[in-house]
Tab-separated table of C-alpha atoms in Angstrom:
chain	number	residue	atom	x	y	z
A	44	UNK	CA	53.258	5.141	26.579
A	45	UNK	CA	51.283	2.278	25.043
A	46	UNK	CA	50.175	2.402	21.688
A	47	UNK	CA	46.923	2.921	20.915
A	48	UNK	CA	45.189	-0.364	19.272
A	49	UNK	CA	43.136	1.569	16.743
A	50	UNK	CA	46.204	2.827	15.257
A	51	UNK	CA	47.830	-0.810	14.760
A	52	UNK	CA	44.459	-1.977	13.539
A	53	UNK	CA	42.561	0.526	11.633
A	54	UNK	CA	43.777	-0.890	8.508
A	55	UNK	CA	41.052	-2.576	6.247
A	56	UNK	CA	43.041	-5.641	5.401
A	57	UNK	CA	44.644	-7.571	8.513
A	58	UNK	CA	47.102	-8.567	6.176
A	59	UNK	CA	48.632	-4.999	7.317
A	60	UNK	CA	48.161	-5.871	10.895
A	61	UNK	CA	51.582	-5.595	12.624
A	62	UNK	CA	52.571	-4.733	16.269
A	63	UNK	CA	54.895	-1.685	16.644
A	64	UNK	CA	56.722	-0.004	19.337
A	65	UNK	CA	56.515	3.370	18.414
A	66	UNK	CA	53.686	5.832	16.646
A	67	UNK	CA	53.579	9.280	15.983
A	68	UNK	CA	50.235	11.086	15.700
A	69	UNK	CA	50.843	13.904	13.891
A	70	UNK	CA	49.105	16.872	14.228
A	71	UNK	CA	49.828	19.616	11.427
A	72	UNK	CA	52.872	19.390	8.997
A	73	UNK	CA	55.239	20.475	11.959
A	74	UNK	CA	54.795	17.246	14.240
A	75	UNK	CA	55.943	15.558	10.544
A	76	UNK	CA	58.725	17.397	10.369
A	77	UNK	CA	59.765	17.312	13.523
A	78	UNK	CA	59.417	13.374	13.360
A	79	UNK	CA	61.242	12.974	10.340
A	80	UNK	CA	64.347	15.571	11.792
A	81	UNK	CA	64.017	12.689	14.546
A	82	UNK	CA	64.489	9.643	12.720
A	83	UNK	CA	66.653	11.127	10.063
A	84	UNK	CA	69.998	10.133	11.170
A	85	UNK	CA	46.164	2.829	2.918
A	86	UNK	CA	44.896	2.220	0.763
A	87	UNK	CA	47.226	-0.927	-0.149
A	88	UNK	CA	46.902	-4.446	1.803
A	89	UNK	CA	50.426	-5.631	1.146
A	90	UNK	CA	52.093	-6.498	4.178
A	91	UNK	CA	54.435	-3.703	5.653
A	92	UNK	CA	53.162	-0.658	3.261
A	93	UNK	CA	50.391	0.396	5.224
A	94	UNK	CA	51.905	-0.549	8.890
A	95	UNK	CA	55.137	-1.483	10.090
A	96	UNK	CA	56.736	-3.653	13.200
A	97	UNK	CA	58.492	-3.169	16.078
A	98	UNK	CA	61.991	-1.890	14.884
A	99	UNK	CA	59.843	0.916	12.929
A	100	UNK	CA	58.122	4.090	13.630
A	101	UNK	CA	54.340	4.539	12.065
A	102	UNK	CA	53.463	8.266	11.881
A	103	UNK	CA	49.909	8.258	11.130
A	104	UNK	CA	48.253	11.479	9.556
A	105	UNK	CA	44.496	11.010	9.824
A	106	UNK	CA	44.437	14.159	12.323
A	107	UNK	CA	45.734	15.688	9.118
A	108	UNK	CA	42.183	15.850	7.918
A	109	UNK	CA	41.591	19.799	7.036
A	110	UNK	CA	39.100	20.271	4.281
A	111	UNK	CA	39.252	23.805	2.819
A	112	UNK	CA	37.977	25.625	-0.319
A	113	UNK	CA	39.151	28.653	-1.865
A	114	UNK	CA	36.457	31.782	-2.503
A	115	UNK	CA	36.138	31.303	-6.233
A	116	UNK	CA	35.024	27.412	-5.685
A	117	UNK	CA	38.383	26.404	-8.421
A	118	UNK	CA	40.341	24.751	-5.652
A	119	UNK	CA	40.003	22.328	-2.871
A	120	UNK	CA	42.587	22.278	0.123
A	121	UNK	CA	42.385	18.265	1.762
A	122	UNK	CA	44.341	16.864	4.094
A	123	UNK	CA	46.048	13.739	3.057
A	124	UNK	CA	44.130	12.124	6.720
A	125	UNK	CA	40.851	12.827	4.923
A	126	UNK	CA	38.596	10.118	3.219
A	127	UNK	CA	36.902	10.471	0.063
A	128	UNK	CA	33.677	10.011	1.153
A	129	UNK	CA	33.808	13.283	3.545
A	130	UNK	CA	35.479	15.279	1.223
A	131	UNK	CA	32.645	14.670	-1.587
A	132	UNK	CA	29.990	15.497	1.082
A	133	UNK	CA	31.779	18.511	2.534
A	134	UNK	CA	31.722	19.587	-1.376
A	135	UNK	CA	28.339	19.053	-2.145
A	136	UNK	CA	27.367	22.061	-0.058
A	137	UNK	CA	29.593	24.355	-2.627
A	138	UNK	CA	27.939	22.498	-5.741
A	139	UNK	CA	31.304	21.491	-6.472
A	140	UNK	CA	33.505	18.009	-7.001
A	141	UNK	CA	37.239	16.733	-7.397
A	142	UNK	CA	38.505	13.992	-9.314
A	143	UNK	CA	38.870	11.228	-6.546
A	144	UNK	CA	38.216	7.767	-5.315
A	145	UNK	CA	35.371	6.433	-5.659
A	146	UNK	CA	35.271	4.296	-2.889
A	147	UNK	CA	34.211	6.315	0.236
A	148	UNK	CA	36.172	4.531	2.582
A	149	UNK	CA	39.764	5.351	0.643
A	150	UNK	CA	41.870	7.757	2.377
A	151	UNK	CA	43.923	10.703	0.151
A	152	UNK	CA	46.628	10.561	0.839
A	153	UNK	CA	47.088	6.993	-0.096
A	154	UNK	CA	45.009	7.508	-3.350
A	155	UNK	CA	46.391	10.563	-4.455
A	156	UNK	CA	50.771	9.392	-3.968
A	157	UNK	CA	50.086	6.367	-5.328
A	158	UNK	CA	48.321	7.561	-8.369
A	159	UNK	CA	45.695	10.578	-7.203
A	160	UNK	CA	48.711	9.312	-4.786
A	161	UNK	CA	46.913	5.440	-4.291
A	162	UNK	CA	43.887	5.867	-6.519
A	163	UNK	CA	41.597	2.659	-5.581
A	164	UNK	CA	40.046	1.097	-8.305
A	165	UNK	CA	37.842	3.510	-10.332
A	166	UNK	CA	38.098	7.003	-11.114
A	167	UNK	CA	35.454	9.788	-12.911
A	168	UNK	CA	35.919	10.661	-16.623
A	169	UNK	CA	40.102	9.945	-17.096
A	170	UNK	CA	39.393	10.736	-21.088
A	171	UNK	CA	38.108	14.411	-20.080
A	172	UNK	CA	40.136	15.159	-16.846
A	173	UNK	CA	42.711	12.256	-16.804
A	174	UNK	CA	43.771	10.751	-13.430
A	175	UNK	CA	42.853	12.538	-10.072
A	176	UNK	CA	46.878	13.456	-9.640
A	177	UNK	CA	46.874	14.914	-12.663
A	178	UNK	CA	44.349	17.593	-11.244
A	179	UNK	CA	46.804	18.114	-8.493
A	180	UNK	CA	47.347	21.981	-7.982
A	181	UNK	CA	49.727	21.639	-5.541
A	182	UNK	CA	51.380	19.491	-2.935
A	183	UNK	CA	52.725	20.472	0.730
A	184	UNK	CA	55.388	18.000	1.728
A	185	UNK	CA	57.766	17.480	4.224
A	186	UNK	CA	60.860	16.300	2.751
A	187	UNK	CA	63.398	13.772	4.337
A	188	UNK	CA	65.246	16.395	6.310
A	189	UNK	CA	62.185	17.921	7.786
A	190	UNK	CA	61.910	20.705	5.583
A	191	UNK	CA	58.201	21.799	4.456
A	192	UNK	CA	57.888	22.766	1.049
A	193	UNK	CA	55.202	23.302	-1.603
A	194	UNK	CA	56.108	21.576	-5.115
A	195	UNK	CA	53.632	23.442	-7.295
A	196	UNK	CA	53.634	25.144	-11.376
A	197	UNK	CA	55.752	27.732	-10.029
A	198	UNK	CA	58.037	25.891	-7.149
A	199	UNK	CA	59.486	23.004	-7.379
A	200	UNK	CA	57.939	21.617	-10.340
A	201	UNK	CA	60.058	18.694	-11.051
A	202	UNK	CA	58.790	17.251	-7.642
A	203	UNK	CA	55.284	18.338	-8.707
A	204	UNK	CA	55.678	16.217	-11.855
A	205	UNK	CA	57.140	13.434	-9.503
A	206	UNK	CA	54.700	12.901	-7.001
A	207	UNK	CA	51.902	12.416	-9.749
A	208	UNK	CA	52.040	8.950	-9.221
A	209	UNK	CA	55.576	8.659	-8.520
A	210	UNK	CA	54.493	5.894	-5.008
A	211	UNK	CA	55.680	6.922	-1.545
A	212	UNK	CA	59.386	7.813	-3.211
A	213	UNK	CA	58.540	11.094	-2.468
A	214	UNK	CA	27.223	-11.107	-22.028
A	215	UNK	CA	28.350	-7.677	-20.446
A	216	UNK	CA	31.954	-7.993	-21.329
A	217	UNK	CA	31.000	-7.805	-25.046
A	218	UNK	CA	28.617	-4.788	-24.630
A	219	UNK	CA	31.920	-3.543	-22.552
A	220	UNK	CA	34.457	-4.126	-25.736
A	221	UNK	CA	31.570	-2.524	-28.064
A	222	UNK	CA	31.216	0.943	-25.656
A	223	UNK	CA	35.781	0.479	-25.475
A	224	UNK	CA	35.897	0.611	-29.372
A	225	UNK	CA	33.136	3.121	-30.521
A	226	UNK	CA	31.505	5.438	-27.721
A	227	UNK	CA	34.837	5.414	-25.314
A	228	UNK	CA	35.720	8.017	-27.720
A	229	UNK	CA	33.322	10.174	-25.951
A	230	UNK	CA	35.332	11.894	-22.856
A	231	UNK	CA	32.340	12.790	-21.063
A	232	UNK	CA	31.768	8.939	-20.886
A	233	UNK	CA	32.711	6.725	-18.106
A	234	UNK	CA	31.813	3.065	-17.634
A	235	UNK	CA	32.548	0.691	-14.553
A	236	UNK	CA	32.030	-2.922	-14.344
A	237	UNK	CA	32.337	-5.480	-11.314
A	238	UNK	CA	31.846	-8.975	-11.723
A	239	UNK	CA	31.506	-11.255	-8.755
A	240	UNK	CA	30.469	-15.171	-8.769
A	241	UNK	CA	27.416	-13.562	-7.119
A	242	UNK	CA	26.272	-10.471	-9.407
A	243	UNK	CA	27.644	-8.252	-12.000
A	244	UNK	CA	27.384	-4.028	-10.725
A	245	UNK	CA	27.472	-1.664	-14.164
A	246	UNK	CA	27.654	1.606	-13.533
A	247	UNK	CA	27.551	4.653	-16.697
A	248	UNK	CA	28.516	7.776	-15.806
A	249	UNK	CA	27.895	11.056	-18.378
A	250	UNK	CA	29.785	14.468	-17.493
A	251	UNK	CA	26.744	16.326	-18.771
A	252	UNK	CA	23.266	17.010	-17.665
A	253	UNK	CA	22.016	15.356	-20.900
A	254	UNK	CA	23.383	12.225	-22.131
A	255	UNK	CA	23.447	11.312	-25.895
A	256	UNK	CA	21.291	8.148	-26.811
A	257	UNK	CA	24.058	6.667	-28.286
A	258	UNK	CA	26.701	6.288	-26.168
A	259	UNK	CA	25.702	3.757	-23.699
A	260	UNK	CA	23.826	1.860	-26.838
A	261	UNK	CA	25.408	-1.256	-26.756
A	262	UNK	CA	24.439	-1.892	-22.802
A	263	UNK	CA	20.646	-1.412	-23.278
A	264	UNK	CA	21.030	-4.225	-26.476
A	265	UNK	CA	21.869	-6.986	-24.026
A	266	UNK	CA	19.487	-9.734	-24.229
A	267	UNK	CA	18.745	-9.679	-20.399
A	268	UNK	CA	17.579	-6.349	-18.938
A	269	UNK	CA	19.455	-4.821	-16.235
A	270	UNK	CA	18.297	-4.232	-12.819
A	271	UNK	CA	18.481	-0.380	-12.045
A	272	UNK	CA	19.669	0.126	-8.761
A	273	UNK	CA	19.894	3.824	-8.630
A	274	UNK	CA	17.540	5.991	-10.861
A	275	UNK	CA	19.436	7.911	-13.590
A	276	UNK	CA	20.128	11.085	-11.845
A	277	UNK	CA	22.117	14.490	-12.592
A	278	UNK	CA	24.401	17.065	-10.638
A	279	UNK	CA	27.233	17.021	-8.539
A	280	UNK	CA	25.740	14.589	-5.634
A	281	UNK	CA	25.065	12.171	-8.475
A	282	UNK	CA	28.481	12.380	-10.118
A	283	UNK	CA	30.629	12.173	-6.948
A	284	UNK	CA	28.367	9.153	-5.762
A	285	UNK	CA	31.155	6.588	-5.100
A	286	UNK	CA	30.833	3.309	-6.947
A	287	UNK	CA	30.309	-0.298	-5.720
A	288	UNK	CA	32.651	-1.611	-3.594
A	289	UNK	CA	34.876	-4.255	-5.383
A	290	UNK	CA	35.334	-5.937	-2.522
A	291	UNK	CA	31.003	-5.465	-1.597
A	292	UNK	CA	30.386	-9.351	-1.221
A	293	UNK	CA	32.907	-9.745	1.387
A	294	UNK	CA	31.764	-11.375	4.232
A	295	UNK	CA	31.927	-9.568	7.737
A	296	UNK	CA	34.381	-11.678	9.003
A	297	UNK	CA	36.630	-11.718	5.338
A	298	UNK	CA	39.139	-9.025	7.055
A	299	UNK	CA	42.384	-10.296	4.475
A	300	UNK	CA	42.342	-8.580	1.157
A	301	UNK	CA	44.741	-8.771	-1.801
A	302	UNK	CA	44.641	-7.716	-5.329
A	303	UNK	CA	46.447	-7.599	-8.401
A	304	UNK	CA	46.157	-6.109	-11.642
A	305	UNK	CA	47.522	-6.399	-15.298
A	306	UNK	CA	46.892	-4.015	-18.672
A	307	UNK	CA	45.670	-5.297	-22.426
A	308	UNK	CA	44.135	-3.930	-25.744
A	309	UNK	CA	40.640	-4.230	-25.937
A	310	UNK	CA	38.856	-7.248	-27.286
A	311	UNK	CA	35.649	-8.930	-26.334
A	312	UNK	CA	36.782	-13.034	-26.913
A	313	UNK	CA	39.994	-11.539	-25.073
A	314	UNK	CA	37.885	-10.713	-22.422
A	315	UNK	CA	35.205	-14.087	-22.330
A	316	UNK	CA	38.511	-15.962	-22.400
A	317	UNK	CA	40.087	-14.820	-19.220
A	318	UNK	CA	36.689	-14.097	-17.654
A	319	UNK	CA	35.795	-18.354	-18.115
A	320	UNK	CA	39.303	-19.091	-16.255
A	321	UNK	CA	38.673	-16.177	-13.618
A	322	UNK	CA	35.109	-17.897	-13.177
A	323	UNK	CA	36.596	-21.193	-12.875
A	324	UNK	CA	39.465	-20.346	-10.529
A	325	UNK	CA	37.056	-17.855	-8.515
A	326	UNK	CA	34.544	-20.759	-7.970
A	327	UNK	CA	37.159	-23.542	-6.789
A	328	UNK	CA	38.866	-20.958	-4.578
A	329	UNK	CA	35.293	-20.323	-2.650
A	330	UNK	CA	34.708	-23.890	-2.085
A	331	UNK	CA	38.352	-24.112	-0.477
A	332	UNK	CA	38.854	-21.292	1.350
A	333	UNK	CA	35.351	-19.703	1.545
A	334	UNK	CA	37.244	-16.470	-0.503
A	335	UNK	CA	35.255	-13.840	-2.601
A	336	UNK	CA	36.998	-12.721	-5.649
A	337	UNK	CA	36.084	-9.800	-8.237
A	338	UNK	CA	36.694	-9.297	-12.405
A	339	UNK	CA	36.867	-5.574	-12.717
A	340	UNK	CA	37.368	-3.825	-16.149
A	341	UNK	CA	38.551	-0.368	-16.518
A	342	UNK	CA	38.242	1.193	-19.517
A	343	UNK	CA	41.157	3.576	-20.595
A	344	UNK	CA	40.708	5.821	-23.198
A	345	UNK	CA	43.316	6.919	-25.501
A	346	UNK	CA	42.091	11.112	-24.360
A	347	UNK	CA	43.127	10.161	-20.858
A	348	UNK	CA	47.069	10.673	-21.794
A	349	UNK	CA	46.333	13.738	-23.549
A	350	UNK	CA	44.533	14.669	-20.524
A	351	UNK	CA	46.984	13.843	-18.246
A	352	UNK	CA	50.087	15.816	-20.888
A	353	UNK	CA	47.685	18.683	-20.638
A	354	UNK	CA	47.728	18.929	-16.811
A	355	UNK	CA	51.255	18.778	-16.928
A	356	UNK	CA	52.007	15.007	-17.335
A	357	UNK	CA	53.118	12.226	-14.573
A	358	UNK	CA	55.615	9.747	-14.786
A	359	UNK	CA	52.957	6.509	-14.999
A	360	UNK	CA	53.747	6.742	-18.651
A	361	UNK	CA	50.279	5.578	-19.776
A	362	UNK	CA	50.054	4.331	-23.557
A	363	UNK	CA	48.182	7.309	-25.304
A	364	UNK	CA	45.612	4.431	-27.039
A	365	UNK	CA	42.359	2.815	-25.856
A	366	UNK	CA	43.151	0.167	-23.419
A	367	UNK	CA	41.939	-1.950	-20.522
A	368	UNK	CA	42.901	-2.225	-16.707
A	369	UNK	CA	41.941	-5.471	-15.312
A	370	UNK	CA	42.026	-5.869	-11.153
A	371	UNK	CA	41.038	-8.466	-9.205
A	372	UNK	CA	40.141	-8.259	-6.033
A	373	UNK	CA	40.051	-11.302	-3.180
A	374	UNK	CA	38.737	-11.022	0.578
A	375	UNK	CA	39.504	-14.036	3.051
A	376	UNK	CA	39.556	-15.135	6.870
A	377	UNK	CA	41.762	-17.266	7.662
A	378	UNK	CA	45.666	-16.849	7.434
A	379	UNK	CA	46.079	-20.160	6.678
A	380	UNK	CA	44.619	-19.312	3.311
A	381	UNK	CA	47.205	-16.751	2.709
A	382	UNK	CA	49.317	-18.317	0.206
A	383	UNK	CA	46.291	-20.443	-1.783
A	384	UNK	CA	44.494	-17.566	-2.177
A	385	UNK	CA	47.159	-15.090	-3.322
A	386	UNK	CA	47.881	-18.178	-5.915
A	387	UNK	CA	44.746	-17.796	-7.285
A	388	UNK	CA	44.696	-14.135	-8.880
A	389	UNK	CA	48.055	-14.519	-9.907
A	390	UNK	CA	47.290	-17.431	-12.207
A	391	UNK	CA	44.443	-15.286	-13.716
A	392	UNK	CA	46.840	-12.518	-14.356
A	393	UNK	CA	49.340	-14.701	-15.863
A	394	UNK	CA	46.302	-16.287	-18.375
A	395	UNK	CA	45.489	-13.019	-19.129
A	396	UNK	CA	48.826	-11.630	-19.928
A	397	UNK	CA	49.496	-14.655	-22.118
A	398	UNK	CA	45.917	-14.818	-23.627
A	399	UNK	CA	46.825	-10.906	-24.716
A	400	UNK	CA	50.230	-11.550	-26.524
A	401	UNK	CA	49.049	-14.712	-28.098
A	402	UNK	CA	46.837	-11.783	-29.694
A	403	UNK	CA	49.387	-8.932	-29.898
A	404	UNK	CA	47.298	-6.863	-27.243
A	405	UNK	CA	49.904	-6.830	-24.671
A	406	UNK	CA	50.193	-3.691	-22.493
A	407	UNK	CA	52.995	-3.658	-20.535
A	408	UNK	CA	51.984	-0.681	-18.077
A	409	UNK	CA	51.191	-1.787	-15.182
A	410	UNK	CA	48.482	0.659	-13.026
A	411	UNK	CA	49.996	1.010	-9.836
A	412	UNK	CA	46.899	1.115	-7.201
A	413	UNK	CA	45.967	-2.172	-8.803
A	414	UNK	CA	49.460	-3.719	-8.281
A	415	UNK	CA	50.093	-6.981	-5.397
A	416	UNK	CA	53.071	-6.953	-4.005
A	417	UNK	CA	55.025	-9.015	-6.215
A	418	UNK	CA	54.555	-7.093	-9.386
A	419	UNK	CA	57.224	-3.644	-10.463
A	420	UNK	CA	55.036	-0.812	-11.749
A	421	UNK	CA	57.526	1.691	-11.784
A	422	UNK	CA	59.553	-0.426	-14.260
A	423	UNK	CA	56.479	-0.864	-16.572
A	424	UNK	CA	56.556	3.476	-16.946
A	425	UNK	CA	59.398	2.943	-19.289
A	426	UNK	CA	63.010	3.951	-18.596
A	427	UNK	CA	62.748	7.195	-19.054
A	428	UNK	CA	60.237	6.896	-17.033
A	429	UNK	CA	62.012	5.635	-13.966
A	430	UNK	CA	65.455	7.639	-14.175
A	431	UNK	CA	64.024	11.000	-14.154
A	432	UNK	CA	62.027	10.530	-10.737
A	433	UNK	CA	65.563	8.624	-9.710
A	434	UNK	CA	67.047	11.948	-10.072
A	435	UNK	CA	64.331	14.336	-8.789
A	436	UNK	CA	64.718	11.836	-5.361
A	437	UNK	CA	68.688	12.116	-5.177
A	438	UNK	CA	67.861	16.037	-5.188
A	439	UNK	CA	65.154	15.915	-2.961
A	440	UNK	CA	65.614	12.966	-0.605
A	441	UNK	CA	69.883	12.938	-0.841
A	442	UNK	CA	70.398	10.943	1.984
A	443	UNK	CA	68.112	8.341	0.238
A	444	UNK	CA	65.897	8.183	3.539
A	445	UNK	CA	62.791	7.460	1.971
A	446	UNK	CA	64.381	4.698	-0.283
A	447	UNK	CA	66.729	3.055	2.700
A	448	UNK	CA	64.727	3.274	5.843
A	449	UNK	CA	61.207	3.034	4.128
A	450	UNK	CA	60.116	-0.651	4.421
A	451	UNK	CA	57.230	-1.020	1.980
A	452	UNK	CA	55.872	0.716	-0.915
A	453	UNK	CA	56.936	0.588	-4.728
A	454	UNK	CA	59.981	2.250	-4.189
A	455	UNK	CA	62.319	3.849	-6.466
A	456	UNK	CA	65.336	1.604	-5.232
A	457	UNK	CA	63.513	-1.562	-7.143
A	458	UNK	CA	63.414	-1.135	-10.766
């Protein structure tokens, strides 16, 4: 039978846009199983990760969509079809909330494999509850033979500790640095900032009902007031509100998306440094191609590992200091633009990462839901690092399906 258009293109960037022969709308776990028994023998906008052609087979999962929570309000059952937006409203009515996207639109599967699996761009309070896979009770998988199996604290924890980001292998900027270095120490603290040619969107976040004066100080010290978009507000609505859109001053018709991201120590010139050549770049590449393009900092604190080794630890092997996550993000029409504006973010990240070891603030780690194409976060976990999950796979997956007949993805066959 044909297959069904909104399947090829229900993917947000067109970049993902391929025409395939054969798609498998799953149902419940078994209609996974069964597909996978069959063939055995998005988050991202990379090409082929999110979609695949004609010799492939696509089994979408967004009938997978089950939201569920358990009588004493502690867990949340959510089907990896669901989208963070619905899951934080379906919550609200249990005055409850789960570490997750923050961009409605951003499925959860994709978020939480990736790193929740994809984690898109910002996420509540990592210093006080680390990364949303970290808070990962359990997973249900099907495995490469069909088999459905729960990888849990009691059952199958090495998988457990795999999938937590393990990828589909089974003026401001000074106030920013001056929060980083003094009141990032504060886990109940979250900042975000996006930066467009067009506006800057700050956004300060407090895990309490009262926040103390001090710790968003050095924002209300800038010499030009901010413009409050939404009224300081408290409870779980409030706190689960997702954030801006990185990619909010895209144009209707800007349906190609790409981003890439890179990791530094904190400092402020650091920061106006790479932010003048971003601004620079970001301007030329409008006038040529008629592309938006974002600066987005993420603050890391050093709590968030701890965090994270609390939960049980992940594989991402995130340096336990105070750090920064930089993304970019760049929307575009025509595909004739492809490869000028893909140029364009990664000559920022390459300023950057030589801007930071000119100034011994080099991170290595790479986070992986910022990551283009091009770029190998599973190498920047560290060797140890990559050979455990390598083995974890080869027990789980030993017919190496999911590395061999998988086409896109960070996969485990790379590093």
């Amino acid at each position: 039978m044909p297959v069904d258009p909104a399947v090829v293109d229900n993917n947000w960037s067109q970049t993902c846009w391929k025409t395939l022969n054969c798609a498998v709308l799953a149902e419940n776990n078994n209609d996974v199983s069964l597909t996978l028994k069959t063939i055995h023998g998005g988050h991202s906008p990379n090409p082929g990760w999110s979609s695949i052609d004609e010799p492939g087979i696509l089994i979408d999962l967004q009938k997978l969509n089950q939201i569920s929570v358990s009588d004493d309000r502690k867990v949340v059952s959510i089907g990896p079809g669901q989208r963070w937006g619905a899951v934080y409203e379906a919550l609200d009515a249990y005055s409850v909330s789960v570490i997750g996207a923050c961009i409605p639109s951003v499925g959860v599967g994709g978020s939480i494999l990736r790193v929740l699996l994809y984690q898109a761009y910002f996420f509540h309070f990592p210093g006080k509850y680390g990364l949303g896979a970290d808070n990962v009770k359990n997973f249900e998988v099907v495995l490469a033979d069909g088999s459905i199996v729960n990888a849990n604290a009691h059952s199958n924890t090495d998988l457990l500790w795999a999938l937590k980001g393990g990828s589909p292998n089974f003026a401001c900027i000074s106030a920013f640095a001056s929060w980083q270095k003094t009141s990032s120490s504060d886990t109940a603290s979250t900042v975000a900032m996006i930066i467009t040619l067009d506006a800057i969107t700050l956004c300060l976040l407090y895990a309490a009902p009262t926040v103390p004066p001090s710790v968003f100080a050095a924002f209300g010290a800038l010499p030009a007031p901010l413009v409050v978009a939404v009224p300081p507000a408290t409870g779980t609505s409030p706190c689960s509100e997702p954030r801006p859109d990185p990619g909010i001053h895209a144009t209707a018709n800007q349906s190609s998306h790409d981003y890439r991201g890179i990791s530094s120590g904190v400092d402020a010139d650091l920061y106006k440094d790479v932010y003048a050549m971003w601004k620079e770049t970001a301007t030329a590449l409008r006038a040529s191609t008629g592309a938006n393009m974002t600066f987005v900092l993420q603050p890391i604190p050093a709590a968030m590992a701890e965090a994270s080794k609390a939960a049980g630890g992940n594989p991402m092997g995130t340096p336990a200091k105070t750090h920064q996550w930089w993304t970019t993000l760049v929307d575009w029409t025509s595909a004739a633009d492809d490869a000028a504006v893909r140029a364009a973010p990664m000559a920022v990240t390459t300023a950057w990462k030589k801007n930071s070891a000119a100034r011994g603030l080099d991170v290595p780690h790479i986070f992986m839901n910022n990551a283009s194409r091009d770029q190998n976060p599973l190498a920047s976990y560290g060797a140890a690092n990559v050979q455990k999950p390598k083995k974890i796979a080869e027990k789980s997956d030993p017919k190496r399906v999911f590395q061999d007949l998988q086409n896109g993805g960070f996969l485990l066959r790379d590093p």
